[in-house]
Tab-separated table of C-alpha atoms in Angstrom:
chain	number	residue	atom	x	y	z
G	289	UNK	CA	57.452	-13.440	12.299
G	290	UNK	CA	59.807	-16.411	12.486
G	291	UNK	CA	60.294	-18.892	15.252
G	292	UNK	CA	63.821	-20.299	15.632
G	293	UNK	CA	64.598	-24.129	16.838
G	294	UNK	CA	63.480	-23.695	19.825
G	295	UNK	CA	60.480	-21.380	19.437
G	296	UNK	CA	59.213	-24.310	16.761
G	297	UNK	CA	59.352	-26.719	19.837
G	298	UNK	CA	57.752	-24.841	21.759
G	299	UNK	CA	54.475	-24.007	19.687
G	300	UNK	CA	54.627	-28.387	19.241
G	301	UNK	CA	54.420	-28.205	23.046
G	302	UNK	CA	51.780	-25.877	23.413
G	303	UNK	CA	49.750	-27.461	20.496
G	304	UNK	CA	50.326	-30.935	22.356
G	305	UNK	CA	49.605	-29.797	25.587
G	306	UNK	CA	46.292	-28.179	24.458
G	307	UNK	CA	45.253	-31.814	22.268
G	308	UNK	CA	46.139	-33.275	25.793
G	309	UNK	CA	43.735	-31.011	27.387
G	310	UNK	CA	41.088	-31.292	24.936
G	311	UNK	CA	41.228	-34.878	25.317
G	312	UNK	CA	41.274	-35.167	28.842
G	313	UNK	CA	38.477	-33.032	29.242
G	314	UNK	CA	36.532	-35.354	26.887
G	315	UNK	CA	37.610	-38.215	29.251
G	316	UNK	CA	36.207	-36.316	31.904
G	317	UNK	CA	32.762	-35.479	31.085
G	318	UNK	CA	32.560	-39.495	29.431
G	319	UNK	CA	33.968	-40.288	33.140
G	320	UNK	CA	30.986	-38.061	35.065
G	321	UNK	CA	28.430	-39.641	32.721
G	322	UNK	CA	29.542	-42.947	33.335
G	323	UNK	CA	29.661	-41.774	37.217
G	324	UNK	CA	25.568	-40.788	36.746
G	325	UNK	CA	24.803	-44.041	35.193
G	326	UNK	CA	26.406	-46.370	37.832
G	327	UNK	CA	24.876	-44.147	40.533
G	328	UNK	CA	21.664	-44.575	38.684
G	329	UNK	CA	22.537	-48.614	38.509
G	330	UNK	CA	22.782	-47.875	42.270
G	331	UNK	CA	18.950	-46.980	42.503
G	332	UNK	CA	17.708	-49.255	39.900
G	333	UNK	CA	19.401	-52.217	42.974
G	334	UNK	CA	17.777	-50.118	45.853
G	335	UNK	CA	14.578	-50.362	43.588
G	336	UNK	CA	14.337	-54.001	43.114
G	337	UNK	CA	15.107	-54.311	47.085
G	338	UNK	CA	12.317	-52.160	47.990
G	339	UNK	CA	9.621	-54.006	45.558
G	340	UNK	CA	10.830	-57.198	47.615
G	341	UNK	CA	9.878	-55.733	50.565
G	342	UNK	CA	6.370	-54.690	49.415
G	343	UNK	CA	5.681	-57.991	47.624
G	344	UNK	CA	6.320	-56.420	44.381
G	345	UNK	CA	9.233	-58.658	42.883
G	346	UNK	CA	11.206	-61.872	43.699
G	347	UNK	CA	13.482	-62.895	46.049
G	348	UNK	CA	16.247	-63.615	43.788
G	349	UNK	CA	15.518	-60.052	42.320
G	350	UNK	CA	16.619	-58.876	45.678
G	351	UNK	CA	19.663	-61.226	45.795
G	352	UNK	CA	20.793	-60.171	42.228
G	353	UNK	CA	20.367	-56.273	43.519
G	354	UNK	CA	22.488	-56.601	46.857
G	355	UNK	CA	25.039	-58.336	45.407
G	356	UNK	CA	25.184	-56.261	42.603
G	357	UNK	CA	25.088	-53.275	44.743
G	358	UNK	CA	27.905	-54.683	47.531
G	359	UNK	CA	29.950	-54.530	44.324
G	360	UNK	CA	29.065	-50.951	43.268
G	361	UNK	CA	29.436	-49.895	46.628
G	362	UNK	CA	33.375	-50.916	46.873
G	363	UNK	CA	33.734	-48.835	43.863
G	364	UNK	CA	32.322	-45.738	44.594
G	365	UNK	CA	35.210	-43.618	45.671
G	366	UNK	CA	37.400	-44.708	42.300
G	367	UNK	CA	34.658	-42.927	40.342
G	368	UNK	CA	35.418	-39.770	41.868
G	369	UNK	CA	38.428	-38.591	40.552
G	370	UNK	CA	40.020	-34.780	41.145
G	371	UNK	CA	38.904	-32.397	38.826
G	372	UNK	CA	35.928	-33.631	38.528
G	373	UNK	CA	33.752	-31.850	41.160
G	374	UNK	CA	30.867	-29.394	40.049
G	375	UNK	CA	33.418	-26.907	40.821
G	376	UNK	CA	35.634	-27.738	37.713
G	377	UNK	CA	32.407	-28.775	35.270
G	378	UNK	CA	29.565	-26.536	35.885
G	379	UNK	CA	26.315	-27.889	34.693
G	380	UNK	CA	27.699	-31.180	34.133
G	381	UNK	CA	28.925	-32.606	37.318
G	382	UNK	CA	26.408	-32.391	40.211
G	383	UNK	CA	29.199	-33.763	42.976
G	384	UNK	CA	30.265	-30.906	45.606
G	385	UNK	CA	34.057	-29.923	45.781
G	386	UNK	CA	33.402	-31.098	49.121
G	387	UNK	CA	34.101	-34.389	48.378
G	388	UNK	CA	38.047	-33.932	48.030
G	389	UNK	CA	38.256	-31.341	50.856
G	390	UNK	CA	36.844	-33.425	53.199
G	391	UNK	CA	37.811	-36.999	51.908
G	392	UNK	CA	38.002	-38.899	54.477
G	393	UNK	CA	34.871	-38.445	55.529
G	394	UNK	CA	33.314	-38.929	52.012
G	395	UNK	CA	35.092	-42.748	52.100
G	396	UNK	CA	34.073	-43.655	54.988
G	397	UNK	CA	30.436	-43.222	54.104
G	398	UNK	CA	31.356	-45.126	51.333
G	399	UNK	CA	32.596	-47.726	53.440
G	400	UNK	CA	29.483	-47.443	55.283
G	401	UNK	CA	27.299	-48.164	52.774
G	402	UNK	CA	29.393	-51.322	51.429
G	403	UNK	CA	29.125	-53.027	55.073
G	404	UNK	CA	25.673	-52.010	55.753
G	405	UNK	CA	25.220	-53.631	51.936
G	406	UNK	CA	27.127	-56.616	52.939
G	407	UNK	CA	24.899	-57.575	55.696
G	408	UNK	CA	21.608	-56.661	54.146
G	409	UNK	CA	22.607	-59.333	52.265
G	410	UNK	CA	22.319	-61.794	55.315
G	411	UNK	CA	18.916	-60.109	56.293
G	412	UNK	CA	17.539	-60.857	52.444
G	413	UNK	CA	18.902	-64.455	52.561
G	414	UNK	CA	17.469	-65.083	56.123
G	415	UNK	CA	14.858	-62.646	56.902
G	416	UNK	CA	11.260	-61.735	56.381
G	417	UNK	CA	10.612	-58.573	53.487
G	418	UNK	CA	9.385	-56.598	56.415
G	419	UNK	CA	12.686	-56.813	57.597
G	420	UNK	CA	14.596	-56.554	54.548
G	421	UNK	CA	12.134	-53.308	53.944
G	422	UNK	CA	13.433	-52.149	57.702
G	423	UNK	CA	17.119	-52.870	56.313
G	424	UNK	CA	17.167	-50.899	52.910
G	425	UNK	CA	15.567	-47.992	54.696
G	426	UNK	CA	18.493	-47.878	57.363
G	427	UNK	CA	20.905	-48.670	53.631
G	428	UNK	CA	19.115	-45.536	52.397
G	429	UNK	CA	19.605	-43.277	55.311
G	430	UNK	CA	23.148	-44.304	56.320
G	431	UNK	CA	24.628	-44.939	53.033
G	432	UNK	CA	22.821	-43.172	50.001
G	433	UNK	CA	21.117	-40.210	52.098
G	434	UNK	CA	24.391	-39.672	54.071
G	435	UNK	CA	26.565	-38.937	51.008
G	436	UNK	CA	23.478	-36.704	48.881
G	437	UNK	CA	23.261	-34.475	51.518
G	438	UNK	CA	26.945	-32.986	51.718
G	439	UNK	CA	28.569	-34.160	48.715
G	440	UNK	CA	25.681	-34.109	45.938
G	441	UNK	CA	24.265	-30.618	44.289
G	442	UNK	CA	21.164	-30.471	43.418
G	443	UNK	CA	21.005	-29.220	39.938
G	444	UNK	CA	18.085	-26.996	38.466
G	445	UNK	CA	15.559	-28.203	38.424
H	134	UNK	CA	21.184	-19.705	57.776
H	135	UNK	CA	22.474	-17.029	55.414
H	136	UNK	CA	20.443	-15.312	53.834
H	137	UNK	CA	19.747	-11.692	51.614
H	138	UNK	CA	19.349	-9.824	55.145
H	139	UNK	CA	22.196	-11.345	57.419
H	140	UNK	CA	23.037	-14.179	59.091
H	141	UNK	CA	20.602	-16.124	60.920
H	142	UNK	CA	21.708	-18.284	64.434
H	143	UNK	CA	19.444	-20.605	65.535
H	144	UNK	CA	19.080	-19.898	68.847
H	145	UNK	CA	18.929	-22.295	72.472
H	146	UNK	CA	15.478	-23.654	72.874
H	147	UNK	CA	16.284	-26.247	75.820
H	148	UNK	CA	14.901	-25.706	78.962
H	149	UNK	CA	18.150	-23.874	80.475
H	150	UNK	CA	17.108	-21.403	82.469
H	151	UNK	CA	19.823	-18.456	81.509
H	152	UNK	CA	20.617	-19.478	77.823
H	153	UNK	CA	17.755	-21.253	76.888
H	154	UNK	CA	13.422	-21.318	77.190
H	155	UNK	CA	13.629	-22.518	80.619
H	156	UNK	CA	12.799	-19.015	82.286
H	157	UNK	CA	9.498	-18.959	79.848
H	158	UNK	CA	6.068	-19.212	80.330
H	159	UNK	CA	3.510	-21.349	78.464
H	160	UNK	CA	1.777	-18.779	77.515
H	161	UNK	CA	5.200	-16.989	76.380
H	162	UNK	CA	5.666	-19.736	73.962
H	163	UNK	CA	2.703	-20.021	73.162
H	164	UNK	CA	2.571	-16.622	71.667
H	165	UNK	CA	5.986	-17.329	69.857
H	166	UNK	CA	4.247	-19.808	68.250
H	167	UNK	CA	0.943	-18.079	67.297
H	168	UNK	CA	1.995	-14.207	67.427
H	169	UNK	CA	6.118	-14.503	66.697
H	170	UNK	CA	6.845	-12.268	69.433
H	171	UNK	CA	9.598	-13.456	72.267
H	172	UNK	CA	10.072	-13.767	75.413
H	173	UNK	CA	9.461	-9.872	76.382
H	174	UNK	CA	7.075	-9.271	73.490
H	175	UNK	CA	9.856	-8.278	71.106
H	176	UNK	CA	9.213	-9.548	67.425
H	177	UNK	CA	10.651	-12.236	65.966
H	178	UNK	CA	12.583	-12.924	62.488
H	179	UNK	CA	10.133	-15.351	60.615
H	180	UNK	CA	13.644	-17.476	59.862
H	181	UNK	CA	12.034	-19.188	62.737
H	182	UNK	CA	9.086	-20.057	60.755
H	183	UNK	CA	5.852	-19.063	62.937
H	184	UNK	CA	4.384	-18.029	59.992
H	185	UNK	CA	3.508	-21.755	59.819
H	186	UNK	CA	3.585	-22.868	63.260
H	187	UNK	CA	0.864	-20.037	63.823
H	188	UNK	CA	-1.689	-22.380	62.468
H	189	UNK	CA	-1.155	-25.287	64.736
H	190	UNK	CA	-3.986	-25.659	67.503
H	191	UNK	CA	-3.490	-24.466	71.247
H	192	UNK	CA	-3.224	-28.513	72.154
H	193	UNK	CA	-0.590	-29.374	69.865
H	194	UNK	CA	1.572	-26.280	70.882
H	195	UNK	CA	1.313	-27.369	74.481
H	196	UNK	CA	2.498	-30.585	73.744
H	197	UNK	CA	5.204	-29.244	71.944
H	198	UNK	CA	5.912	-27.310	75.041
H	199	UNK	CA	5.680	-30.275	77.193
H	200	UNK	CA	8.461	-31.980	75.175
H	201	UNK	CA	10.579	-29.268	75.077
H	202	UNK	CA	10.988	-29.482	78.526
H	203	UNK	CA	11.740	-32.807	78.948
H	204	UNK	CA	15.446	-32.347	76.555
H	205	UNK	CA	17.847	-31.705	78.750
H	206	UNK	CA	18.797	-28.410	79.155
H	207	UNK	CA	22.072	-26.964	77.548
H	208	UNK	CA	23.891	-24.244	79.177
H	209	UNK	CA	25.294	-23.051	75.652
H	210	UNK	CA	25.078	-19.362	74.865
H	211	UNK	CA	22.922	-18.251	71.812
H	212	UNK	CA	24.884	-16.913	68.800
H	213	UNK	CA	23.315	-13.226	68.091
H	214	UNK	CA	22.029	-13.071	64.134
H	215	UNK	CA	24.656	-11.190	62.153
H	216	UNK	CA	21.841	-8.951	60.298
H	217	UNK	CA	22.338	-5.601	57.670
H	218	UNK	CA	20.447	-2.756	58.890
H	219	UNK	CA	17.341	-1.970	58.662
H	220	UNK	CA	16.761	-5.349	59.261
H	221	UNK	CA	18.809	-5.509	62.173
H	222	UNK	CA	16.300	-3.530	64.221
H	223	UNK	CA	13.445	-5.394	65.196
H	224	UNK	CA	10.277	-2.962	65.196
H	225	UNK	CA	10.881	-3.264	61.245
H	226	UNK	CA	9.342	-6.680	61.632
H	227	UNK	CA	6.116	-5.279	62.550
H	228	UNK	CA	5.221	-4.264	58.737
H	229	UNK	CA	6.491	-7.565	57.783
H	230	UNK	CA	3.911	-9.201	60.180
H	231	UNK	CA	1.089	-6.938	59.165
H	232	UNK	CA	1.998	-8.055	55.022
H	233	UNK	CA	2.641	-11.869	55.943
H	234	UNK	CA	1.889	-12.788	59.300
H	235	UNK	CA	-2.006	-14.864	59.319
H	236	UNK	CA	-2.624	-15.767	62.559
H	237	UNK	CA	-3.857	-19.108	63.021
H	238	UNK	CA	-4.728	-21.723	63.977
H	239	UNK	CA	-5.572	-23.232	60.498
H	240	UNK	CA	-9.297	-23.587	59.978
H	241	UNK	CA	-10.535	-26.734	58.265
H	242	UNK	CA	-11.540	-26.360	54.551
H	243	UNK	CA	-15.134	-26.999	54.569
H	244	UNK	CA	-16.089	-29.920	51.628
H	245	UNK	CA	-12.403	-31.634	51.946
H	246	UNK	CA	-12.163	-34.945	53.470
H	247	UNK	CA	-10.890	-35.234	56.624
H	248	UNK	CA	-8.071	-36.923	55.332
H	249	UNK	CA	-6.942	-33.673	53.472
H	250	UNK	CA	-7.678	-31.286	55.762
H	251	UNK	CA	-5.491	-33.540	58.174
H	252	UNK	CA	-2.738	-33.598	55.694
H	253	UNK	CA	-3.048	-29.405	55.019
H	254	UNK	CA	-2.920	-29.110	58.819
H	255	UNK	CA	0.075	-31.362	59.280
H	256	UNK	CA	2.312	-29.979	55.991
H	257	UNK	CA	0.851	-26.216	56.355
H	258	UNK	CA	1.106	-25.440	59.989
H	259	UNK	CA	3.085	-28.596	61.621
H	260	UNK	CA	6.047	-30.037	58.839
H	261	UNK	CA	6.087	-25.882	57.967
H	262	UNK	CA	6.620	-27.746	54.118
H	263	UNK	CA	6.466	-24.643	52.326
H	264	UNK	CA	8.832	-22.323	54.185
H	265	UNK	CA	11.394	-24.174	52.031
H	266	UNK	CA	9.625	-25.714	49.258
H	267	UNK	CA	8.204	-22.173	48.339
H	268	UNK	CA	9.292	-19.190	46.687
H	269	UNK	CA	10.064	-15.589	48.717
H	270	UNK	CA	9.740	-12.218	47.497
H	271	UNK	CA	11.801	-9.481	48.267
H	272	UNK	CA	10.781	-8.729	51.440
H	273	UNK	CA	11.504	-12.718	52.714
H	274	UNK	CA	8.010	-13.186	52.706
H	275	UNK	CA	6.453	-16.597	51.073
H	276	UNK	CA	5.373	-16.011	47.496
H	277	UNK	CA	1.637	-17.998	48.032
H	278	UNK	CA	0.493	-17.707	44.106
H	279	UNK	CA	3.557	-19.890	43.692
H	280	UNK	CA	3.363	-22.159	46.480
H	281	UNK	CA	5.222	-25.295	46.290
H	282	UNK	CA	6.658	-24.097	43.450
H	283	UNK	CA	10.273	-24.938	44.817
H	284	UNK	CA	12.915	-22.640	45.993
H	285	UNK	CA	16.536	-21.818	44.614
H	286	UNK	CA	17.929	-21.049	47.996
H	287	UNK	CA	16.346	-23.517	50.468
H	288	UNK	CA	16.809	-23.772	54.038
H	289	UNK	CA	20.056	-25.941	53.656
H	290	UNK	CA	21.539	-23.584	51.495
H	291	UNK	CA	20.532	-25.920	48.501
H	292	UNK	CA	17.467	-25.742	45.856
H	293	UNK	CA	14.574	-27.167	47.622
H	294	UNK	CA	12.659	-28.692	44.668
H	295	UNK	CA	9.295	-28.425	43.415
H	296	UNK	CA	6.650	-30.134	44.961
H	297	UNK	CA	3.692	-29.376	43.091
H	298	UNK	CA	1.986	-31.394	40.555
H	299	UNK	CA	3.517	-30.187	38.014
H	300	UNK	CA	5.745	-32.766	35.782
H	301	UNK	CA	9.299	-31.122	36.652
H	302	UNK	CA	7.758	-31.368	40.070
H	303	UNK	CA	5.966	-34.366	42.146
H	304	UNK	CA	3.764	-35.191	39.191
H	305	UNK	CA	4.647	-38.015	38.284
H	306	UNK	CA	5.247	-39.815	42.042
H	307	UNK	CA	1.684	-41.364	43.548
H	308	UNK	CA	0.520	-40.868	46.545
H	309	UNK	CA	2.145	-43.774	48.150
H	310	UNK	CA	4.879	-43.047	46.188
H	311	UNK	CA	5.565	-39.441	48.408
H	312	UNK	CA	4.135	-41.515	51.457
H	313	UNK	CA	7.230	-43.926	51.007
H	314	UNK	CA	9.346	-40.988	50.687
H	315	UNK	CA	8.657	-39.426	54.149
H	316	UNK	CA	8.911	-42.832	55.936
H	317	UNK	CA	12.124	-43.800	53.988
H	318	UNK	CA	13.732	-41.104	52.214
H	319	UNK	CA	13.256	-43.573	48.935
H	320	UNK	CA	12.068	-41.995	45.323
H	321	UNK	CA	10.412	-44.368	43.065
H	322	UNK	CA	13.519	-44.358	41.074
H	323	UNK	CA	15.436	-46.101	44.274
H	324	UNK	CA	17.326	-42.326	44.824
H	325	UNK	CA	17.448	-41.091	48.253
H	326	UNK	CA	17.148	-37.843	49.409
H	327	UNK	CA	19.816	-36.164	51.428
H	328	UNK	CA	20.666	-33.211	53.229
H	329	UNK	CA	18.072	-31.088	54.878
H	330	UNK	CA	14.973	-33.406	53.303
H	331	UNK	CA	16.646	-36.378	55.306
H	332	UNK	CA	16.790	-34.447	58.588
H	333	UNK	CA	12.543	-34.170	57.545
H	334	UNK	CA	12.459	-37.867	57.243
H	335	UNK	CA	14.129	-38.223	59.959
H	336	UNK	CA	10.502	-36.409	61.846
H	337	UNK	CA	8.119	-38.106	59.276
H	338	UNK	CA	9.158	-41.540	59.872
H	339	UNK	CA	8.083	-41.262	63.188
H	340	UNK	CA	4.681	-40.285	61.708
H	341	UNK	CA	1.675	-42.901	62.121
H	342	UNK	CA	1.292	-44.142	58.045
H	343	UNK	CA	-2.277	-42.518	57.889
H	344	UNK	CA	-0.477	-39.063	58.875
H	345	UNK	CA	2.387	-39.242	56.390
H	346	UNK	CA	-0.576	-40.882	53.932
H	347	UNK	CA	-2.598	-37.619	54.281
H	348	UNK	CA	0.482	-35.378	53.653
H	349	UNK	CA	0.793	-37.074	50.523
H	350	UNK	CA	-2.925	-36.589	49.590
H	351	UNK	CA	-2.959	-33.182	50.253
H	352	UNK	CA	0.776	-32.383	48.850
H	353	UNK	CA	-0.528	-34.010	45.661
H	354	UNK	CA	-3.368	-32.118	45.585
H	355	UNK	CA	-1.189	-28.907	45.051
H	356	UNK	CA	-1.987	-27.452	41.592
H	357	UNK	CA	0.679	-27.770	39.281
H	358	UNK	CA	3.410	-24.822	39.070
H	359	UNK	CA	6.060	-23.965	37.010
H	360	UNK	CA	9.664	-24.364	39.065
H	361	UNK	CA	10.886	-21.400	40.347
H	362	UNK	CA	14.086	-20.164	38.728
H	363	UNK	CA	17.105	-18.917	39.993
H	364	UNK	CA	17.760	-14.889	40.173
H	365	UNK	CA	20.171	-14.231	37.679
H	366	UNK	CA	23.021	-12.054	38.783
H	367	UNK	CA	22.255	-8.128	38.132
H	368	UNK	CA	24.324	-7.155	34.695
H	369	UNK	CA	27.275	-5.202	35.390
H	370	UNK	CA	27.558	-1.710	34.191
H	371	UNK	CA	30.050	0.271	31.964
């Protein structure tokens, strides 16, 4: 079998096209483990809040953590690019397909959780670790616990 | 809730007297409660989970009753389940009772601290933690030489984890640690837990810290199991 001009170009294409895909599915699962470990830098910040609250570590600690998490937080929704749902990478990804079809909804949590960061920040600087403990629960519920329940799978566990 | 026999609706449980409990009796509920039978003695699916409630005492189901009738009422028709036959026809439910229905209330274990028989009481027969935490058999009855041992299809339609003692479990979490949990939602690891184990918190918050402190002691005290696994799908044939 013999491939004329045009048949040669097109094999290149194909062969391209599938070294494009191979790559880009490479990116994606280095993407969704660099999504786990900023959602896990996420914790480590709710962490060091809550062992403020019960005595357990230092105010600056605390500082250091909101900040770092008020940052996080305004970069949530860039970390979840299409195609990446547990949809497309099964066993890999652990976010719900949910979070495209019902977008809107998925950034405004986000949103929620960078304000409700934001002034947290004003209760740590000014309040007692009761109250900061009274904050980062209400953090928990209406930013981390809103999003886990719709747009996070569980995976097996 | 779907589930391997239908389509479950929760149904209207304000006090509206046409589509909700307000036309019931104490004692009615009572017995929905204890017995799982309804209104006019007809049996109920344990999707409403009675097989746990059964074991709370006749004081704490009246209070529940007295709540209940304090939410306002809601004149919103109940959806009818959407169930495959057999299962569709009630009477079945009778076998099912006889197999996995024991009628409380829940006796204290005698030479358990207070604290733990406090903390059985409130996760057995009150929190109902094992109607999701544990696995089912066939019949949709709990699997109790495995309980705790996490299910794959939880009540939310998600796995419900393990919560025994065992290291792919609770294990490794303290006792305050799983007290923190219920009053915040918070894992040691800073994680918070969504879906239907935040709508839990959302109860156990409201908890006095010595109850949600003797869930924890008696939760921990599960004995360790192995996590339940998924069903795989049946092979195909041909």
């Amino acid at each position: 079998m013999t491939f004329g001009k045009w048949g040669k170009v097109a094999v290149a294409a194909l062969g391209v096209a599938a070294l494009s895909s191979a790559v880009f599915a490479q990116d994606k699962e280095a993407l969704v483990k660099n999504r786990i470990d900023f959602m896990k830098g996420q914790a480590a910040d709710n962490k060091a809040i809550g062992d403020y609250a019960k005595g357990m570590a230092t105010k600056e600690a605390a500082t250091k953590a909101i900040n770092d998490l008020i940052d996080r937080s305004g970069k949530i929704v860039a970390m979840f690019p299409a195609g990446t749902s547990s949809t497309d990478m099964p066993g890999k990804s652990n976010a719900k397909a949910a979070i495209w079809t019902d977008h809107a909804k998925f950034v405004e949590i986000a949103k929620t959780l960078h304000d409700t960061a934001v002034a947290e920040a004003d209760v740590i600087k000014t309040g007692t670790p009761e109250a900061v403990g009274a904050a980062q629960a209400n953090l928990g519920k209406v930013g981390c616990g809103a999003c886990h329940g719709p747009y996070r799978e569980k995976l097996p566990g | 809730m779907t589930t391997d026999f239908g389509t479950f609706y929760p149904p209207n449980i304000t006090p509206d007297k046409v589509h909700g409990i307000g036309s019931w009796t104490e004692a009615q509920f009572h017995r929905a409660l204890r017995d799982g039978k309804g209104k006019d003695g007809e049996y109920l699916y344990p999707a409403f989970s009675y097989p746990a409630f059964t074991g709370m005492t006749d004081q704490d189901i009246s209070d529940l009753w007295a709540y209940l009738k304090t939410v306002p009422p809601s004149a919103q028709p109940s959806k009818p389940h959407d169930l495959k036959f057999p299962f569709s026809f009630r009477p079945v439910l009778l076998g099912w009772q006889i197999l996995f229905l024991h009628k409380g209330p829940l006796e204290p274990v005698a030479g358990k601290s207070a604290e733990w028989n406090r903390g059985r009481y409130l996760a057995e027969a009150v929190a109902h933690c094992g109607e999701c935490h544990s696995p089912r058999n066939a019949l949709g009855g709990i699997d109790d030489k495995h309980a705790y041992a996490g299910n794959p299809d939880g009540g939310d339609g998600q796995r419900a984890p393990n919560i025994s003692s065992h290291p792919k479990g609770i294990g490794k979490m303290s006792e305050a640690d799983l007290a923190e949990l219920l009053n915040t939602g918070a894992t040691p690891e800073g994680d918070y837990v969504g879906g239907g184990m935040a709508l839990v918190v959302d109860g156990t918050a409201k908890l006095s810290a010595a109850d949600r402190k003797a869930i924890a002691v008696y939760i921990k005290s599960v004995p360790a199991q192995e996590s339940t696994q998924a069903k795989k799908p049946a092979p195909k044939k041909g």
